[in-house]
Coordinates of C-alpha atoms in Angstrom, one line a residue:
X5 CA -60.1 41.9 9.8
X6 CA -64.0 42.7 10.4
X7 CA -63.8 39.0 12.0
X8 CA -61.5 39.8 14.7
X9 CA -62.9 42.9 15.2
X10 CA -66.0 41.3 15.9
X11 CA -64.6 38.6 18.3
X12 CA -62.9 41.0 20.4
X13 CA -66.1 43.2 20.6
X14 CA -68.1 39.9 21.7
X15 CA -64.7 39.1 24.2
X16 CA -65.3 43.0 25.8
X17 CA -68.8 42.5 25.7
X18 CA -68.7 39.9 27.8
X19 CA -66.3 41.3 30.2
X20 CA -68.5 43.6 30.7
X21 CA -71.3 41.6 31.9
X22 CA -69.6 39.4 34.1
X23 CA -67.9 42.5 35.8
X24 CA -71.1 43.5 36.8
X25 CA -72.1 43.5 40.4
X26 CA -75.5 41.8 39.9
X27 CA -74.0 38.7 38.1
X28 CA -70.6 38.2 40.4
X29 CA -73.2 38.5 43.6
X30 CA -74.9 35.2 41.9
X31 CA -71.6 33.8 40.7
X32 CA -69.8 33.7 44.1
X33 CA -73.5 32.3 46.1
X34 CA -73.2 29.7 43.6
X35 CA -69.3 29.0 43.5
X36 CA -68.9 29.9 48.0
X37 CA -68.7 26.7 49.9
X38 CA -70.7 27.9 53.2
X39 CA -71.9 31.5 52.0
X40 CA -74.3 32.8 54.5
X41 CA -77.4 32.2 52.4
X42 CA -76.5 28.1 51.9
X43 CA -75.7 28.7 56.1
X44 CA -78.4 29.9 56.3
X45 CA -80.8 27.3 54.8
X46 CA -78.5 24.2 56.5
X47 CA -78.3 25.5 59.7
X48 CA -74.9 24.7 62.1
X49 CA -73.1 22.0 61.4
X50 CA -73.0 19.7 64.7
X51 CA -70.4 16.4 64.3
X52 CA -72.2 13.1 64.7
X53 CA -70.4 11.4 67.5
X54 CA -71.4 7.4 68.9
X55 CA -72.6 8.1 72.3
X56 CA -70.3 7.3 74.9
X57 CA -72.1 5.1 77.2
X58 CA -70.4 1.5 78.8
X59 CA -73.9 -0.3 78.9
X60 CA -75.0 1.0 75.4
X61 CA -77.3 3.2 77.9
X62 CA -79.0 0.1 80.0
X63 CA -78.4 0.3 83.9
X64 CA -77.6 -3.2 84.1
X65 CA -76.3 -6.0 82.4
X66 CA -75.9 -9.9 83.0
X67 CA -72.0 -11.1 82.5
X68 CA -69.9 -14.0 82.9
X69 CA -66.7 -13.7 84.7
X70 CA -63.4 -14.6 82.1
X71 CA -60.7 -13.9 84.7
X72 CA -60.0 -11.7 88.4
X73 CA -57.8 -9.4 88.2
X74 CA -56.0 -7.1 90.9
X75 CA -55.7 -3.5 89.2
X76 CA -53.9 -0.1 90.9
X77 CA -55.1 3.1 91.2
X78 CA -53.5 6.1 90.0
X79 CA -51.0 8.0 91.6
X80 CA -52.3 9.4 95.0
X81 CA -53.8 6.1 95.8
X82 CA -52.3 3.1 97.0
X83 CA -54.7 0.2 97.4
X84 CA -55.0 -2.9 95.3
X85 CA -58.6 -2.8 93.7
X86 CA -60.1 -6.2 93.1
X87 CA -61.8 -6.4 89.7
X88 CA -63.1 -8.7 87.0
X89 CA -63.1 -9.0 83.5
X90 CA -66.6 -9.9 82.3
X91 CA -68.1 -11.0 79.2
X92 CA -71.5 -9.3 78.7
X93 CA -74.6 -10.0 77.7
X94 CA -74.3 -7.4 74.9
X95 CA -71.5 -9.2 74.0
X96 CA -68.4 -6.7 75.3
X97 CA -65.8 -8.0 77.6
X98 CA -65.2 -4.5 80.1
X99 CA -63.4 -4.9 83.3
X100 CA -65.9 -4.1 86.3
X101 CA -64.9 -3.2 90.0
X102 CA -65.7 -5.9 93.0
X103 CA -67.1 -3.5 95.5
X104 CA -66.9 -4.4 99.6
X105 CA -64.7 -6.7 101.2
X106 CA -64.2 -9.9 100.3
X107 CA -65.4 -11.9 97.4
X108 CA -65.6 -15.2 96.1
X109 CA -65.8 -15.0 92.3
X110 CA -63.8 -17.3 89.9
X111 CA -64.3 -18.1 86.3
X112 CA -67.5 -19.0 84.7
X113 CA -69.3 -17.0 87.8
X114 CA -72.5 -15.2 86.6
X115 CA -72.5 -11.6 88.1
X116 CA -74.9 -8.6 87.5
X117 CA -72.8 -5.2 86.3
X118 CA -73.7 -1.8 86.9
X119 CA -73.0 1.4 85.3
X120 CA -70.6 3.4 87.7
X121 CA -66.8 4.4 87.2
X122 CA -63.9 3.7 89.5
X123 CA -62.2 7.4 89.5
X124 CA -58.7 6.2 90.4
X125 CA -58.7 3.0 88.3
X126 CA -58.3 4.0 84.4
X127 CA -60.8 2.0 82.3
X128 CA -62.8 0.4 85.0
X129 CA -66.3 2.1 83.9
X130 CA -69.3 -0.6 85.5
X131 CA -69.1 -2.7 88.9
X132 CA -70.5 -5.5 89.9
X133 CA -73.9 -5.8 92.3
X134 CA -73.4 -7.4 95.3
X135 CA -76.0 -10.2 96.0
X136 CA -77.5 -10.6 92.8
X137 CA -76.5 -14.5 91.3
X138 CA -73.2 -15.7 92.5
X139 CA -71.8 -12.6 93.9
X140 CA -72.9 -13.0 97.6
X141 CA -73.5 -9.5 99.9
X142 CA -70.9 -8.5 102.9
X143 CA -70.6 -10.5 105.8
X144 CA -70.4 -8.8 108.7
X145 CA -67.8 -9.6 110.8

């Protein structure tokens, strides 16, 4: 009888303290996943993203031409864009716009790429400089 009488006065005790402000303010810093002091001492969280850049963030890259392809714009537009898909020095193969008129590129050509997007051709992201290795400048006509 004195036994349980003692357990249940420990059990109350012990209530007691833990129902005090003092401990519950440490107990819920402790058990909180972001509470504002842990915010606090980490900072914001900012997401780690791979940089989105077509040359890994050169201006120019050497390729060799795998194929030429004809590609067409999106919907307003109505022209057939004459592209390439090259294989890069850095080792992607991208497809890069022929600009000007004319061209005479076939496979195994070496051509210089540039960074620069084609806006009404989806996934055309570098184009090719025009009288650098075996892409020859515009003749005039």
């Amino acid at each position: 009888m004195n036994l349980t009488r003692l357990i249940s006065g420990a059990t109350s005790l012990f209530s007691n303290i833990c129902s005090s402000s003092a401990f519950t303010s440490w107990n819920t810093v402790r058990e909180m996943g972001s509470s504002l002091y842990r915010m606090h001492r980490t900072g914001p969280h900012k997401k780690v993203r791979a940089p989105r850049q077509p040359l890994d963030g050169k201006p120019f890259a050497k390729g060799i031409i795998l194929k030429t392809l004809i590609k067409k714009p999106k919907k307003p537009n109505s022209a057939n864009r004459k592209c390439v898909l090259v294989r890069l020095s850095n080792g992607k193969e991208m497809v890069a716009y022929v600009p000007g008129i004319g061209h005479n590129l076939q496979e195994h050509n070496i051509v210089l790429c540039r960074v620069g997007r084609l806006q009404d051709v989806p996934g055309v992201k570098i184009k090719c400089v025009r009288g650098v290795y075996d892409l020859p400048h515009v003749k005039k006509s």
